[in-house]
XYZ file of N, CA, C and O in Angstrom:
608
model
N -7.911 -14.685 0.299
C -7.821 -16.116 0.496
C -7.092 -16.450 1.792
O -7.676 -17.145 2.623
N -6.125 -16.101 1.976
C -5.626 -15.578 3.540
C -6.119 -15.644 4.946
O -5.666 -16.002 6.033
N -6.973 -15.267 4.588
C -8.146 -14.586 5.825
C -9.270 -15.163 6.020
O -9.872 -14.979 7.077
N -9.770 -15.980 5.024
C -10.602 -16.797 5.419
C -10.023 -18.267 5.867
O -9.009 -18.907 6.147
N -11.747 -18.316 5.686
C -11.318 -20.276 6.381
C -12.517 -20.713 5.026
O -13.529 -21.352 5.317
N -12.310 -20.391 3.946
C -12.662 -21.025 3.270
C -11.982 -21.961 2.261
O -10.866 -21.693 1.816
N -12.804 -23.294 1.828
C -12.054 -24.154 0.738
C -12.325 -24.361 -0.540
O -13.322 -24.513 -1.246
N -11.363 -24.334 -0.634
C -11.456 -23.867 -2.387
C -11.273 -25.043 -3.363
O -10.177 -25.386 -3.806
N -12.442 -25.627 -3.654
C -12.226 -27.353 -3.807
C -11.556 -27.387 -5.365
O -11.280 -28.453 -5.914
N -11.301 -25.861 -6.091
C -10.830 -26.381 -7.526
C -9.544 -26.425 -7.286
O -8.855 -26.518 -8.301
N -8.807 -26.377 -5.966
C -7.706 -26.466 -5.669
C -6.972 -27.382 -6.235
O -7.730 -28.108 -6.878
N -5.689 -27.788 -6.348
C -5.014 -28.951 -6.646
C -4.393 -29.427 -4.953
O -3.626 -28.684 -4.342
N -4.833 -30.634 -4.436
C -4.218 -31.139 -3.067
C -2.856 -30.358 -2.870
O -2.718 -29.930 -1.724
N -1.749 -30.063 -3.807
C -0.571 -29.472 -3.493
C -1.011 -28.341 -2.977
O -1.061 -28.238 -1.751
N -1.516 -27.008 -4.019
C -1.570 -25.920 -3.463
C -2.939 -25.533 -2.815
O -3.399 -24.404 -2.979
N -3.604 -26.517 -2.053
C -4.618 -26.450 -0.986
C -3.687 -26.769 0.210
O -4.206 -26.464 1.284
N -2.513 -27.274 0.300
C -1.769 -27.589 1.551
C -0.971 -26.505 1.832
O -0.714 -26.056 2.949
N -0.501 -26.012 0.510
C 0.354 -24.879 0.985
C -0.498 -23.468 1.426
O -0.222 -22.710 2.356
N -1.493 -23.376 0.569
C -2.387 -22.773 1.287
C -2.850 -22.864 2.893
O -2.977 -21.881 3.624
N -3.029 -23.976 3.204
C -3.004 -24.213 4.878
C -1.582 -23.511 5.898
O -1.470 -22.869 6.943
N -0.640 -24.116 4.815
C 0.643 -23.682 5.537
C 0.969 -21.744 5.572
O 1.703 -20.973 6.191
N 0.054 -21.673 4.646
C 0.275 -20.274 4.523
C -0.651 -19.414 5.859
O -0.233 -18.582 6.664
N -1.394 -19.729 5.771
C -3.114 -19.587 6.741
C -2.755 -19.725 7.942
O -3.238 -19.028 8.834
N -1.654 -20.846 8.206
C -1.236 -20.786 9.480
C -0.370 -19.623 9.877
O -0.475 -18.945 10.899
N 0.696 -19.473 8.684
C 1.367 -18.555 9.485
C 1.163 -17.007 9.850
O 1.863 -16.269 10.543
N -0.191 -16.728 9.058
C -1.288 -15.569 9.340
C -1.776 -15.570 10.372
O -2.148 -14.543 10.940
N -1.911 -17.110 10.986
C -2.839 -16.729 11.571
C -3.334 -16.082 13.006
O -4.457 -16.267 13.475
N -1.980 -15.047 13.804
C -2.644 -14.275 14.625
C -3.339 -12.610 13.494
O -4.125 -11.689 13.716
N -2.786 -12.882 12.753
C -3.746 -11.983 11.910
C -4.619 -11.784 11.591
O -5.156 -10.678 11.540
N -5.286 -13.412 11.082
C -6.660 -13.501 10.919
C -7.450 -13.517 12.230
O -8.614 -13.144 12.085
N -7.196 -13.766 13.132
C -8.144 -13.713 14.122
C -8.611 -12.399 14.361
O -9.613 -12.231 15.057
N -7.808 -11.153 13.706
C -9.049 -9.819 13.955
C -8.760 -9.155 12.692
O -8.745 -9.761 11.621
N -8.512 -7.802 12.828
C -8.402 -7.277 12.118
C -7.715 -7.345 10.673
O -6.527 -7.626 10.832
N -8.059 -7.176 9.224
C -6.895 -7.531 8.240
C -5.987 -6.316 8.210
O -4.838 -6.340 7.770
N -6.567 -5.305 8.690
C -5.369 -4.561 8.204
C -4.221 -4.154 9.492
O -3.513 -3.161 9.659
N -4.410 -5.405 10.284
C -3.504 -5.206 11.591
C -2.027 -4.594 11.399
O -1.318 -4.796 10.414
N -1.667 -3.745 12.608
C -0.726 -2.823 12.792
C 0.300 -3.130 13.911
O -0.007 -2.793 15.055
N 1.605 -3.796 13.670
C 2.615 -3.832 14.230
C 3.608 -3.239 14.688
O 4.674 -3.261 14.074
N 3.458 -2.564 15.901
C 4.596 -1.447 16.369
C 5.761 -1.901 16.574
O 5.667 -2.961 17.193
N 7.268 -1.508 16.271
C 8.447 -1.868 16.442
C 8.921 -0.030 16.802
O 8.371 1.047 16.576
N 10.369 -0.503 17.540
C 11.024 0.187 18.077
C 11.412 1.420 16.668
O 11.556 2.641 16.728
N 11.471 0.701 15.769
C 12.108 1.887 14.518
C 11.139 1.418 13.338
O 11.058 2.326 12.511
N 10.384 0.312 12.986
C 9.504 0.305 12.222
C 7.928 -0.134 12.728
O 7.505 -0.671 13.751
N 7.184 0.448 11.292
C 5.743 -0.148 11.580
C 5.283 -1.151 10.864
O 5.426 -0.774 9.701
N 4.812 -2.212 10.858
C 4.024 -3.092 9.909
C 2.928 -2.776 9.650
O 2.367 -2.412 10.683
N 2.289 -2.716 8.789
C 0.909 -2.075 8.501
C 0.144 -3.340 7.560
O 0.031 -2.984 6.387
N -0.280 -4.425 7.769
C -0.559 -5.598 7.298
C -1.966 -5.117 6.599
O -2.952 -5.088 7.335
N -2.125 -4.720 5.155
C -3.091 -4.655 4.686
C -3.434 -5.302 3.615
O -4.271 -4.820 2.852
N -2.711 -6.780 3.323
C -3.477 -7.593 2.806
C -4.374 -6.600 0.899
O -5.361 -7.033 0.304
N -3.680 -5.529 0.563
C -4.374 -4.984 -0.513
C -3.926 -4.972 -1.965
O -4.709 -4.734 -2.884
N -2.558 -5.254 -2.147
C -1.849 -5.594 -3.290
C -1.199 -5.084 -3.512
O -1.007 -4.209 -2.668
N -0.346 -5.042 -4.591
C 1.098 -4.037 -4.806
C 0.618 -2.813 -5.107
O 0.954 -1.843 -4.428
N -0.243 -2.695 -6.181
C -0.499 -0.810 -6.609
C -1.215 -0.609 -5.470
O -0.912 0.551 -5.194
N -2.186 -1.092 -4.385
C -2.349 0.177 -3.622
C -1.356 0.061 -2.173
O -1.395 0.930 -1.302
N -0.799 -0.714 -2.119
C 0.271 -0.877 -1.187
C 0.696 0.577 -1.494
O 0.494 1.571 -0.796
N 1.338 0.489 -2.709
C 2.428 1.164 -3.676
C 1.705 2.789 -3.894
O 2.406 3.696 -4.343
N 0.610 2.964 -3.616
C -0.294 4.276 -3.444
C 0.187 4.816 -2.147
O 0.762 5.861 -1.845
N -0.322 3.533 -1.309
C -0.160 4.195 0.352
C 1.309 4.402 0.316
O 1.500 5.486 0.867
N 2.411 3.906 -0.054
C 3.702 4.096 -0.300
C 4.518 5.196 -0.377
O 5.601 5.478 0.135
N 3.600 5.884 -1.294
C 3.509 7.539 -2.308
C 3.308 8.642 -1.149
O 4.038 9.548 -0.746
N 1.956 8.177 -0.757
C 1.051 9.512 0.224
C 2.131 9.348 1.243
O 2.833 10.308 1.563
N 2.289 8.126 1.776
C 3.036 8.590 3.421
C 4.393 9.084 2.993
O 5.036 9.996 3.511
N 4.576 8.671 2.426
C 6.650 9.645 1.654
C 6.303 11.048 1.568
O 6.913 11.931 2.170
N 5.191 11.257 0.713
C 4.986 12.520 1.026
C 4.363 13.887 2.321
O 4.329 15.083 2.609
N 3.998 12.576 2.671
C 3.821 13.371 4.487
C 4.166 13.220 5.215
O 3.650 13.528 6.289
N 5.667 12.434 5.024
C 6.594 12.254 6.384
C 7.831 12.222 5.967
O 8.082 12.496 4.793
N 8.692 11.923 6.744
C 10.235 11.680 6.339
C 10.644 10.593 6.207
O 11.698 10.241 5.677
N 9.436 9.665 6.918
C 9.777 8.472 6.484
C 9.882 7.519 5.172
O 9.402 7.804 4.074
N 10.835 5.947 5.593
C 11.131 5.063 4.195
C 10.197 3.805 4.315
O 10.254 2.844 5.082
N 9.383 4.100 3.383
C 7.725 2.450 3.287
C 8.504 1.831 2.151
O 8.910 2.519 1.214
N 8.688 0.686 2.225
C 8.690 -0.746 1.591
C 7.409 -1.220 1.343
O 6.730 -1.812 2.182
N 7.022 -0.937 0.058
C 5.522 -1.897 0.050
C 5.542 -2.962 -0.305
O 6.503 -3.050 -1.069
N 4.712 -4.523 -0.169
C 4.988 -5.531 -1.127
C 3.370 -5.853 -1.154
O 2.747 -4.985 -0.544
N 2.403 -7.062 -1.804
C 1.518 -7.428 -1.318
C 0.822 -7.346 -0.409
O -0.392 -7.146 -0.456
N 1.355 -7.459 0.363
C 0.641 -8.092 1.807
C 0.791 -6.657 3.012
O -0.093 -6.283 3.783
N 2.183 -6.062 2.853
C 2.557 -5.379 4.265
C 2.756 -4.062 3.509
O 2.809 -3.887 2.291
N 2.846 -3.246 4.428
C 3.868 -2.106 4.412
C 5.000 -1.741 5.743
O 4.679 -1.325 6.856
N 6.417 -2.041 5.236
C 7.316 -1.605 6.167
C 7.166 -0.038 6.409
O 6.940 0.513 5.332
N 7.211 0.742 7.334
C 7.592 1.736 7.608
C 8.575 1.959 8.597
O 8.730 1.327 9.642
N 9.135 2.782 8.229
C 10.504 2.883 8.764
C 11.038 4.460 9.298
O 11.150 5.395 8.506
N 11.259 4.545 10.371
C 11.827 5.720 10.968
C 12.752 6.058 11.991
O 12.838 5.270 12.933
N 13.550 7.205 11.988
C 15.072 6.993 13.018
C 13.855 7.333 14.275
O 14.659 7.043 15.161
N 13.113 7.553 14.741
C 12.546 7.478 16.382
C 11.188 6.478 16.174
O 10.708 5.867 15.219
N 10.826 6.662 17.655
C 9.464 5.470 17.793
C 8.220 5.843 17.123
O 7.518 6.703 17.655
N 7.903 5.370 16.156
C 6.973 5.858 14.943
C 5.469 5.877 15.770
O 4.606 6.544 15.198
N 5.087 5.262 16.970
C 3.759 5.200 17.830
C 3.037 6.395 17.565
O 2.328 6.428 16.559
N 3.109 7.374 18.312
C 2.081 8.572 18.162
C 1.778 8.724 16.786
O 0.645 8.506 16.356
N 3.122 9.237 15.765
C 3.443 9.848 14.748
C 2.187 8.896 13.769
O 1.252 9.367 13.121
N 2.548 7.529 13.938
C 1.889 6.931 12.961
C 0.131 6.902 13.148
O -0.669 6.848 12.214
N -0.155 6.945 14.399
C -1.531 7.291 14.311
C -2.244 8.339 13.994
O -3.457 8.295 13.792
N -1.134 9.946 13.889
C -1.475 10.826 13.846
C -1.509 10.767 12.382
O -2.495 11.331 11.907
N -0.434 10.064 11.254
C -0.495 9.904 10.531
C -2.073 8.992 9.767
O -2.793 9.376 8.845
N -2.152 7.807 10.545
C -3.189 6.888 9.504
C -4.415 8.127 10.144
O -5.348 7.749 9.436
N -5.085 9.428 11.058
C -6.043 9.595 11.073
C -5.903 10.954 9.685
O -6.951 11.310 9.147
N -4.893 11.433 9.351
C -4.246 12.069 8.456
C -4.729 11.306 6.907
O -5.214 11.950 5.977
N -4.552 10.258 6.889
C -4.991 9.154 5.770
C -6.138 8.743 5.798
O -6.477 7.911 4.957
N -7.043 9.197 6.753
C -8.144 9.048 7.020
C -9.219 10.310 5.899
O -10.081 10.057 5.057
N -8.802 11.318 6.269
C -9.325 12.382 6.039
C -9.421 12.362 4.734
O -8.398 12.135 4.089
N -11.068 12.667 3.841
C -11.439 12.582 2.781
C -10.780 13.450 1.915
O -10.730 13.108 0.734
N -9.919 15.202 2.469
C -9.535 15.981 2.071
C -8.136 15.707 1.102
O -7.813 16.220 0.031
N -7.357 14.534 2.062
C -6.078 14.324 1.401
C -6.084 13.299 -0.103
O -5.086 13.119 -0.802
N -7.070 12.881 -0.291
C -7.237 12.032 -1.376
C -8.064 13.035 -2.400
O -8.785 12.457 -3.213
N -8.034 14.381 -2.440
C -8.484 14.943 -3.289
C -7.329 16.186 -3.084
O -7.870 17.213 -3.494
N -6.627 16.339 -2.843
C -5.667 17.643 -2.489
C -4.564 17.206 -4.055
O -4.024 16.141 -4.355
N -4.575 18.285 -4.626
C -3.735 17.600 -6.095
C -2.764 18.165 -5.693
O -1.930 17.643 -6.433
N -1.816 19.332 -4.639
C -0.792 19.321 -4.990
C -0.077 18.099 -3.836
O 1.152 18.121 -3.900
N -0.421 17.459 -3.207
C 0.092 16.535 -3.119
C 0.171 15.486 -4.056
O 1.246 14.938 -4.301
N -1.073 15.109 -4.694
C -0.497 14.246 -5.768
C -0.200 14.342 -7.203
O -0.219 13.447 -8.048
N 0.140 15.876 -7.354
C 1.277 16.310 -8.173
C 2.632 15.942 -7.361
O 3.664 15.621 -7.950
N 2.529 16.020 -5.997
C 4.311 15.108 -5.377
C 4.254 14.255 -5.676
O 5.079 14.147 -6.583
N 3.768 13.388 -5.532
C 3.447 11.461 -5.172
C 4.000 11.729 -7.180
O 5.136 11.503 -7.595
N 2.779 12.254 -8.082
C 3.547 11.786 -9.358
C 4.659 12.510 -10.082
O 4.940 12.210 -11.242
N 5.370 13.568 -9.341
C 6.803 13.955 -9.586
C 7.648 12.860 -9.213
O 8.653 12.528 -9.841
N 7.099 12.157 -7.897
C 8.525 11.297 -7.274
C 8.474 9.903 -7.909
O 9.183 9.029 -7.411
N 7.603 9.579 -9.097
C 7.219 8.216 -9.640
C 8.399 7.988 -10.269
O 9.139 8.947 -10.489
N 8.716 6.867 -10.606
C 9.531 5.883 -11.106
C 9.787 6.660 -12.847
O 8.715 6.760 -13.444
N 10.513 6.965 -13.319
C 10.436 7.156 -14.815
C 9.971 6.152 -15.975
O 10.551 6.098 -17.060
N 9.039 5.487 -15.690
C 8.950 4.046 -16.435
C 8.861 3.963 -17.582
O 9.237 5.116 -17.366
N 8.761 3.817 -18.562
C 8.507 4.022 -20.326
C 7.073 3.259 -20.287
O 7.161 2.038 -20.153
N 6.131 3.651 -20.357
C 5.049 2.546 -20.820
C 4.353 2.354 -22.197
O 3.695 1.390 -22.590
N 4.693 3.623 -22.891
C 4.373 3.205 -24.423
C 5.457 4.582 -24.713
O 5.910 5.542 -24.089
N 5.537 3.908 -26.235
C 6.251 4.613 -27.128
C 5.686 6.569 -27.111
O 6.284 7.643 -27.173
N 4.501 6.207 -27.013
C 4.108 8.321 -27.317
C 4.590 8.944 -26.050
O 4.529 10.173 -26.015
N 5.089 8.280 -24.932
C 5.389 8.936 -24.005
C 5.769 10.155 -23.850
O 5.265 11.109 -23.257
N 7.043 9.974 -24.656
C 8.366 10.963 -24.904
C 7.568 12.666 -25.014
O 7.915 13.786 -24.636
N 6.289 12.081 -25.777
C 6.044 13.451 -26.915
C 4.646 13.805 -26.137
O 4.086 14.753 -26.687
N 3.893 13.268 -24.943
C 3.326 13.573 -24.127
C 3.294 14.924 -23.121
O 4.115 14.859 -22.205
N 2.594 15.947 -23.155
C 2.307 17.058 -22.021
C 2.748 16.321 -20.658
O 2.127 15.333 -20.266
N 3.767 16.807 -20.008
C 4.491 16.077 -18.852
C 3.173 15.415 -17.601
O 3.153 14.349 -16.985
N 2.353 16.392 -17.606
C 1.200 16.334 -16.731
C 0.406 14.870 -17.593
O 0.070 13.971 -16.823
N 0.308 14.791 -18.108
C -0.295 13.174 -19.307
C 0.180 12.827 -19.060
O -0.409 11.922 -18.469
N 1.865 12.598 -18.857
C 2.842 11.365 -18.907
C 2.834 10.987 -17.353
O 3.239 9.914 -16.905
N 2.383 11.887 -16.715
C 2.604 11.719 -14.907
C 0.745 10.593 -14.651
O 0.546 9.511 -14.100
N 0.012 11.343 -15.201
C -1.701 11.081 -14.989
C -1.003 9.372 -15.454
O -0.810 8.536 -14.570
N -0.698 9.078 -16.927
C -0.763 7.645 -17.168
C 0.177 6.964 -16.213
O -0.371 5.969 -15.738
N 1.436 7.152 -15.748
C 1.891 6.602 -14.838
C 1.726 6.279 -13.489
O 2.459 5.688 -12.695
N 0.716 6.738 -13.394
C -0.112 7.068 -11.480
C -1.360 6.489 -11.888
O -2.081 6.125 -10.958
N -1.911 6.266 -13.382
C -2.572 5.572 -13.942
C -2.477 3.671 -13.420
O -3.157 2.957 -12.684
N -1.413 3.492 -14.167
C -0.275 2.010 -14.379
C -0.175 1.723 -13.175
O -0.583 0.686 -12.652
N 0.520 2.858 -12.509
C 1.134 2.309 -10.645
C 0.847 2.495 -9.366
O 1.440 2.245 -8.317
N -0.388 3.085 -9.699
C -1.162 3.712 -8.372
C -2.843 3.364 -8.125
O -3.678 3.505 -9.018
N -3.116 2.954 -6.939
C -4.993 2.753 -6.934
C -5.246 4.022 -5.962
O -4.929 4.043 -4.773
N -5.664 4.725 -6.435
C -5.880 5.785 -4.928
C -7.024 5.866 -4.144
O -7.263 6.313 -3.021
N -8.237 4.850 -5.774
C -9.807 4.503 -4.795
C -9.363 3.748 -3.495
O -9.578 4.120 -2.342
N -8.636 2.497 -3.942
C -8.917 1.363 -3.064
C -7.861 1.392 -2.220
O -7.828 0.412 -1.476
N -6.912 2.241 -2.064
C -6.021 2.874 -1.182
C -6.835 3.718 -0.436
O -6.892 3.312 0.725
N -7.540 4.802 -0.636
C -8.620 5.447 0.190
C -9.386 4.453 0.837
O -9.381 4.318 2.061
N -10.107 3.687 -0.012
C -11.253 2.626 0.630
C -10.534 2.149 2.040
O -11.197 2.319 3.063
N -9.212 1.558 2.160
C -8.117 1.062 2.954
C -7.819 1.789 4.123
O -7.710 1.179 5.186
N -7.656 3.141 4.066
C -7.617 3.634 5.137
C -8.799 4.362 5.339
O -8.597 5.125 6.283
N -10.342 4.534 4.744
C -11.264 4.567 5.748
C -11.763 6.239 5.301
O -12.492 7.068 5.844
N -10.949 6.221 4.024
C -10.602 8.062 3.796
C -12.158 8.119 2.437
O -12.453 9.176 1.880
């Protein structure tokens, strides 16, 4: 909704305005790319507009292939590193590119060792650890539409 310039007439006048106000402040974003990429001196913005679980996917993979600290929310991913993340990070997203890493399980046997301990149902407890990891990467992870995202 963001990214277009479309109107959404079941709107209510309130949140069709804030919607504008929002649109604006996107908007050197929308003019190209959505998943535009912001270089900073110690972080990267990675504006992909894809949602929290696959934010929260891409979150996983790059922790596990770098040293770096990602903040995911909605909309962005902070990345964060003590030198100038430029090369590193392209070498990285063509790294995230590659069809190989979205099928490599002992990486995402890392990604679901380093998951959150969450309780999501009661049989947990009494779950084969490898079940209790699959449903939680289940719950908190998209890895299609995280792949789809970077092109992998």
């Amino acid at each position: 909704m963001l990214l277009s310039d479309q109107d959404y007439s079941c709107l209510h006048p309130t949140a069709r305005a804030a919607l504008t106000v929002r649109r604006e402040a996107f908007a050197g974003l929308r003019a190209g790319n959505a998943r535009k990429i912001e270089m900073g001196d110690d972080e990267v913005r990675w504006w992909t507009f894809a949602g929290g679980r696959v934010n929260t996917t891409l979150k996983y993979a790059i922790e596990a292939l770098t040293p770096w600290k990602v903040v995911p929310d909605n909309l962005v991913l902070r990345i964060r590193g003590e030198n100038s993340l430029g090369q590193d990070f392209q070498n990285l997203l063509d790294q995230l590119r590659a069809p190989w890493l979205w099928d490599d399980a002992k990486l995402w046997n890392n990604v679901a060792g380093s998951l959150p301990d969450y309780r999501l149902s009661k049989f947990q407890d009494v779950l084969p650890e490898a079940a209790a990891r699959e449903m939680l990467a289940a719950f908190l992870l998209d890895v299609e539409r995280a792949r789809a995202i970077c092109g992998g």
